[in-house]
Amino acid sequence: MANAKILLDHGSGGKMSHRLISDMMLPLFDNPVLSQMDDGAKLELGGKRLAFSTDTFTVDPIFFPGGSIGDLAINGTVNDVAMCGATPQYLSVGLLIEEGFAVADLEKILVGMSQAAAAAGVTVVTGDTKVVPKGAADRIFINTSGIGVIPEDVVVGSRHARVGDVIILSGSIAEHGVVIMTQREGMTFASDLKSDTAPLHLLVKRMLGVSRDIHVLRDPTRGGVGTALNEIADRSHVGVVIHEDKIPVKNEVLGICELMGFDPLYIANEGKLLAFVGPAHAEKILGAMQADPNGLDARIIGEVVSDNPGMVCLKTRIGGIRIVDMLTGEQLPRIC
């Protein structure tokens, strides 16, 4: 281990990322808040419950159909805070810029961030800028942190899935990852496919407005739906069953995945969420999601079971059962 080195796989969001965090980081920093390992920390301060999250964005290319590294950085942290059930309010922005980066590109990114923050209703209240020598970074990396308030009677977290819960997916998967992959490879298609980057806090607010029987919220970014479901199954000690014919995937995404040999279940999304909800309120929550612009294609895709705790099983279109493991290896580095 003394000569071991960090690999791209350690940043994939899959098994090696999980191992790096659980084996190296948690033992050093372990505390009751961090050990929950949710998208954001849930804190109590001054009589209020707060959600606090941070994320760093290194996506390549920095401009892509549907967005840029700038609005991705705003929406990503807004969503991490929202997945705690909170209403995002304030953000910080940290810029790491390579010497020689075009000022015009920086301005374009910052304008996109300003517009994304305004659209999400959040305020950027602090930040930092560092410039490093040419070659010490690749153009620009962005860190954003965010904070929001959790309503009193909202309790969501990756350890709260229960047997009998219904699993809802807010829309079609794998679009962000496929767009980044095709742009990076210089592939062109007769398609209007674009990244799904979007803020999801208003969708969450709409869901919580019709029912508080929501136990888990998760945006399946790196590692995709497959990895996110595995993490929830593991932390909640439950089994998860999903149905292949219920999972929405656009035809062009399926075609590109087949061409490139990728499984859409493991490809990143930047504007979708998974919700584990009580069965009695599932249809009501689904209806609220389908009334939101970011949930028009929401569907029930599975359920939580007592069998095979910690495991995710996919019922295939032809009636078979396939185990969906956590992502191994790195499908596509610098996806977000």
Coordinates of C-alpha atoms in Angstrom, one line a residue:
M1 CA 0.0 0.0 0.0
A2 CA 3.0 2.4 0.6
N3 CA 3.5 2.6 -3.2
A4 CA -0.2 2.7 -4.1
K5 CA -1.4 5.6 -6.2
I6 CA -4.7 7.3 -6.8
L7 CA -6.3 6.2 -10.0
L8 CA -9.2 7.7 -12.1
D9 CA -11.3 4.9 -10.7
H10 CA -11.1 6.5 -7.3
G11 CA -13.2 9.4 -8.6
S12 CA -15.8 7.3 -10.5
G13 CA -18.4 7.4 -7.7
G14 CA -18.4 3.6 -7.8
K15 CA -16.8 0.9 -5.7
M16 CA -13.3 2.4 -5.6
S17 CA -14.6 5.8 -4.6
H18 CA -16.7 4.2 -1.9
R19 CA -13.6 2.3 -0.6
L20 CA -11.4 5.4 -0.6
I21 CA -14.0 7.2 1.5
S22 CA -14.8 4.4 3.9
D23 CA -11.3 3.1 4.4
M24 CA -9.2 6.2 4.4
M25 CA -11.4 9.3 5.1
L26 CA -14.1 8.2 7.4
P27 CA -11.7 6.7 10.0
L28 CA -9.9 10.0 10.3
F29 CA -12.9 12.4 10.3
D30 CA -15.7 10.1 11.5
N31 CA -18.5 11.7 13.4
P32 CA -22.3 11.2 13.6
V33 CA -23.0 13.7 10.8
L34 CA -20.4 12.5 8.3
S35 CA -21.1 8.9 8.9
Q36 CA -24.6 9.3 7.4
M37 CA -22.8 9.7 4.0
D38 CA -25.7 11.5 2.4
D39 CA -25.4 14.1 -0.5
G40 CA -25.1 16.8 2.2
A41 CA -24.6 17.1 5.9
K42 CA -27.6 17.7 8.1
L43 CA -26.8 20.1 11.0
E44 CA -28.6 21.7 13.9
L45 CA -27.8 25.4 14.5
G46 CA -29.7 28.0 16.3
G47 CA -32.8 25.9 16.6
K48 CA -32.9 25.3 12.8
R49 CA -32.0 22.2 10.8
L50 CA -29.6 23.0 8.0
A51 CA -28.3 21.0 5.0
F52 CA -24.7 21.8 3.9
S53 CA -23.0 20.3 0.9
T54 CA -20.0 20.8 -1.3
D55 CA -18.9 19.6 -4.8
T56 CA -16.1 20.1 -7.3
F57 CA -16.6 20.2 -11.0
T58 CA -14.0 19.3 -13.6
V59 CA -16.2 18.3 -16.5
D60 CA -14.5 18.1 -20.0
P61 CA -15.6 19.7 -22.3
I62 CA -16.4 22.8 -20.3
F63 CA -19.2 23.8 -22.8
F64 CA -21.6 21.2 -24.0
P65 CA -25.2 21.0 -25.4
G66 CA -27.5 22.0 -22.6
G67 CA -25.0 23.7 -20.4
S68 CA -21.5 24.5 -19.2
I69 CA -19.3 23.7 -16.2
G70 CA -20.7 26.9 -14.7
D71 CA -24.4 26.2 -14.5
L72 CA -23.6 22.5 -13.8
A73 CA -21.7 23.7 -10.7
I74 CA -24.6 25.8 -9.5
N75 CA -27.3 23.1 -10.3
G76 CA -25.2 20.3 -8.8
T77 CA -24.9 21.8 -5.4
V78 CA -28.5 23.1 -5.4
N79 CA -29.5 19.5 -6.0
D80 CA -27.2 18.0 -3.3
V81 CA -28.8 20.4 -0.7
A82 CA -32.3 19.6 -2.1
M83 CA -31.7 15.8 -1.7
C84 CA -31.5 16.5 2.0
G85 CA -35.1 17.8 1.8
A86 CA -33.9 21.3 2.3
T87 CA -34.6 24.6 0.5
P88 CA -31.2 25.8 -0.9
Q89 CA -30.5 29.4 -0.1
Y90 CA -26.8 30.4 -0.2
L91 CA -23.8 29.2 -2.2
S92 CA -20.1 29.8 -2.3
V93 CA -18.0 29.6 -5.5
G94 CA -14.3 28.7 -5.8
L95 CA -12.5 29.0 -9.1
L96 CA -9.2 27.3 -10.0
I97 CA -8.1 28.7 -13.3
E98 CA -5.1 27.7 -15.5
E99 CA -2.8 30.5 -16.7
G100 CA -3.7 31.4 -20.2
F101 CA -7.4 30.6 -20.0
A102 CA -9.5 32.8 -22.3
V103 CA -11.1 35.7 -20.4
A104 CA -14.0 35.5 -22.8
D105 CA -14.7 31.9 -21.8
L106 CA -14.4 32.8 -18.1
E107 CA -17.0 35.6 -18.6
K108 CA -19.3 33.2 -20.5
I109 CA -19.1 30.7 -17.6
L110 CA -19.7 33.3 -15.0
V111 CA -22.7 34.7 -16.9
G112 CA -24.1 31.1 -17.0
M113 CA -23.5 30.7 -13.3
S114 CA -25.3 34.0 -12.5
Q115 CA -28.3 33.0 -14.6
A116 CA -28.4 29.5 -13.1
A117 CA -28.3 30.9 -9.6
A118 CA -31.1 33.4 -10.4
A119 CA -33.2 30.6 -11.9
A120 CA -32.7 28.5 -8.8
G121 CA -33.4 31.4 -6.4
V122 CA -30.1 31.0 -4.6
T123 CA -27.6 33.7 -3.7
V124 CA -23.8 33.4 -4.2
V125 CA -22.5 35.1 -1.0
T126 CA -18.8 34.3 -1.0
G127 CA -16.0 32.8 -3.1
D128 CA -12.4 32.5 -4.0
T129 CA -10.2 32.6 -7.1
K130 CA -6.8 30.9 -7.7
V131 CA -4.7 31.0 -10.9
V132 CA -2.1 28.2 -11.3
P133 CA 0.7 28.0 -13.9
K134 CA 0.0 26.6 -17.3
G135 CA -0.1 22.9 -17.2
A136 CA -0.9 22.7 -13.5
A137 CA -4.6 22.4 -14.2
D138 CA -6.8 21.9 -17.2
R139 CA -8.4 25.2 -18.0
I140 CA -10.9 25.7 -15.1
F141 CA -12.2 23.7 -12.2
I142 CA -15.1 25.0 -10.0
N143 CA -16.1 24.2 -6.4
T144 CA -19.4 25.2 -5.1
S145 CA -20.8 24.8 -1.6
G146 CA -24.4 25.3 -0.5
I147 CA -26.6 25.7 2.5
G148 CA -30.3 25.4 3.0
V149 CA -33.0 25.0 5.7
I150 CA -34.7 21.7 6.3
P151 CA -38.4 22.0 7.2
E152 CA -39.2 20.6 10.7
D153 CA -41.1 17.5 9.7
V154 CA -38.9 16.4 6.8
V155 CA -36.7 13.5 7.4
V156 CA -34.9 12.0 4.4
G157 CA -31.6 10.1 4.1
S158 CA -30.0 7.2 2.4
R159 CA -30.5 5.1 5.6
H160 CA -34.2 5.5 5.7
A161 CA -35.5 3.2 2.9
R162 CA -38.1 0.8 4.3
V163 CA -39.5 -2.5 3.1
G164 CA -42.6 -1.8 1.1
D165 CA -41.3 1.6 -0.2
V166 CA -42.1 2.5 -3.8
I167 CA -39.2 3.8 -5.9
I168 CA -39.9 6.7 -8.3
L169 CA -37.5 8.0 -10.9
S170 CA -38.1 11.5 -12.1
G171 CA -37.4 11.0 -15.8
S172 CA -35.2 9.5 -18.5
I173 CA -31.7 8.5 -17.6
A174 CA -28.1 8.8 -18.9
E175 CA -28.5 11.9 -21.0
H176 CA -25.8 14.1 -19.4
G177 CA -23.2 11.3 -19.5
V178 CA -24.0 10.4 -23.1
V179 CA -23.8 14.1 -24.2
I180 CA -20.4 14.5 -22.6
M181 CA -19.1 11.3 -24.0
T182 CA -20.2 12.1 -27.6
Q183 CA -18.8 15.6 -27.4
R184 CA -15.5 14.4 -26.1
E185 CA -15.2 11.8 -28.8
G186 CA -16.2 14.2 -31.5
M187 CA -19.3 12.1 -32.4
T188 CA -22.1 13.9 -34.2
F189 CA -25.7 12.7 -34.5
A190 CA -28.9 14.0 -36.0
S191 CA -30.4 14.5 -32.6
D192 CA -31.4 17.3 -30.2
L193 CA -30.0 15.4 -27.2
K194 CA -28.6 17.6 -24.5
S195 CA -27.5 17.4 -20.9
D196 CA -30.3 17.2 -18.4
T197 CA -28.6 19.6 -16.0
A198 CA -31.3 21.3 -14.0
P199 CA -32.1 22.5 -10.4
L200 CA -34.4 20.0 -8.7
H201 CA -35.3 21.8 -5.5
L202 CA -38.7 23.1 -6.8
L203 CA -39.6 19.5 -7.8
V204 CA -38.7 18.4 -4.3
K205 CA -40.7 21.2 -2.8
R206 CA -43.7 20.1 -4.9
M207 CA -43.3 16.5 -3.7
L208 CA -43.1 17.5 -0.1
G209 CA -46.1 19.7 -0.5
V210 CA -48.4 16.7 -1.1
S211 CA -46.8 14.3 1.3
R212 CA -44.0 14.0 3.9
D213 CA -44.0 10.2 3.5
I214 CA -40.7 10.5 1.5
H215 CA -37.8 8.5 3.1
V216 CA -35.0 8.8 0.6
L217 CA -34.1 11.4 -2.1
R218 CA -31.0 10.9 -4.3
D219 CA -29.8 12.5 -7.5
P220 CA -28.0 9.7 -9.4
T221 CA -25.0 11.6 -10.8
R222 CA -21.6 9.8 -11.1
G223 CA -22.2 6.0 -11.1
G224 CA -25.7 6.5 -12.3
V225 CA -29.0 4.9 -11.1
G226 CA -27.3 1.6 -10.6
T227 CA -24.7 2.8 -8.1
A228 CA -27.1 5.2 -6.3
L229 CA -29.6 2.3 -5.7
N230 CA -26.8 0.1 -4.4
E231 CA -25.6 2.7 -1.9
I232 CA -29.2 3.1 -0.6
A233 CA -29.8 -0.6 -0.4
D234 CA -26.5 -1.1 1.5
R235 CA -27.0 1.8 4.0
S236 CA -30.7 0.9 4.7
H237 CA -30.0 -2.9 4.8
V238 CA -32.9 -3.6 2.4
G239 CA -33.3 -5.3 -1.0
V240 CA -34.2 -3.3 -4.1
V241 CA -36.1 -4.6 -7.1
I242 CA -36.4 -2.5 -10.3
H243 CA -38.1 -3.3 -13.5
E244 CA -36.3 -2.8 -16.8
D245 CA -39.4 -2.0 -18.8
K246 CA -40.3 0.8 -16.4
I247 CA -37.0 2.7 -16.6
P248 CA -37.3 5.5 -19.1
V249 CA -34.3 5.8 -21.6
K250 CA -34.5 7.8 -24.8
N251 CA -33.9 5.8 -28.0
E252 CA -30.9 7.9 -29.0
V253 CA -29.3 7.3 -25.6
L254 CA -29.9 3.6 -25.9
G255 CA -28.4 3.5 -29.4
I256 CA -25.3 5.4 -28.4
C257 CA -24.9 3.2 -25.3
E258 CA -25.1 0.1 -27.4
L259 CA -22.6 1.5 -29.9
M260 CA -20.1 2.4 -27.1
G261 CA -20.8 -0.7 -25.0
F262 CA -22.1 1.3 -22.0
D263 CA -25.0 0.4 -19.6
P264 CA -27.2 3.4 -19.1
L265 CA -27.9 2.4 -15.5
Y266 CA -24.3 3.5 -14.7
I267 CA -24.2 6.7 -16.7
A268 CA -24.4 10.1 -14.9
N269 CA -27.5 12.2 -14.7
E270 CA -27.5 15.9 -13.6
G271 CA -31.2 16.6 -13.5
K272 CA -32.9 13.5 -12.2
L273 CA -33.8 12.1 -8.8
L274 CA -34.8 8.9 -7.2
A275 CA -37.4 8.9 -4.4
F276 CA -38.2 6.1 -2.0
V277 CA -41.7 6.8 -0.7
G278 CA -44.4 5.1 1.4
P279 CA -46.8 3.0 -0.8
A280 CA -49.9 4.7 0.4
H281 CA -48.8 8.1 -0.9
A282 CA -46.8 7.0 -4.0
E283 CA -49.4 7.8 -6.6
K284 CA -50.0 11.3 -5.1
I285 CA -46.3 12.0 -5.0
L286 CA -45.9 10.7 -8.6
G287 CA -48.7 13.0 -9.8
A288 CA -47.1 16.0 -8.1
M289 CA -43.8 15.1 -9.9
Q290 CA -45.4 14.8 -13.3
A291 CA -46.9 18.3 -12.9
D292 CA -43.4 19.7 -12.6
P293 CA -41.3 20.6 -15.7
N294 CA -38.5 18.4 -14.3
G295 CA -40.7 15.5 -13.5
L296 CA -42.9 15.2 -16.6
D297 CA -41.7 11.6 -17.3
A298 CA -41.5 10.4 -13.7
R299 CA -42.3 6.8 -13.3
I300 CA -42.5 4.1 -10.6
I301 CA -39.6 1.8 -11.4
G302 CA -39.4 -0.6 -8.4
E303 CA -39.9 -1.4 -4.8
V304 CA -38.0 -2.2 -1.6
V305 CA -38.1 -5.8 -0.4
S306 CA -36.9 -7.7 2.6
D307 CA -35.1 -10.3 0.5
N308 CA -31.4 -10.0 -0.3
P309 CA -30.6 -6.9 1.9
G310 CA -27.9 -4.7 0.3
M311 CA -28.6 -6.0 -3.2
V312 CA -30.2 -4.5 -6.2
C313 CA -32.0 -6.8 -8.7
L314 CA -33.3 -5.9 -12.1
K315 CA -36.3 -7.8 -13.6
T316 CA -35.6 -7.9 -17.3
R317 CA -38.0 -7.4 -20.2
I318 CA -37.9 -11.1 -20.9
G319 CA -38.6 -12.1 -17.3
G320 CA -35.1 -12.8 -16.1
I321 CA -33.4 -11.5 -13.0
R322 CA -30.1 -9.6 -13.2
I323 CA -28.0 -8.4 -10.2
V324 CA -27.1 -4.7 -10.6
D325 CA -23.8 -4.2 -8.8
M326 CA -22.2 -0.9 -7.8
L327 CA -20.1 0.6 -10.7
T328 CA -16.7 -0.9 -11.0
G329 CA -14.0 0.9 -12.9
E330 CA -14.3 4.3 -14.5
Q331 CA -16.7 4.5 -17.5
L332 CA -16.1 8.1 -18.2
P333 CA -13.8 10.4 -16.1
R334 CA -14.5 14.1 -15.6
I335 CA -18.2 13.7 -16.2
C336 CA -19.2 16.5 -13.9

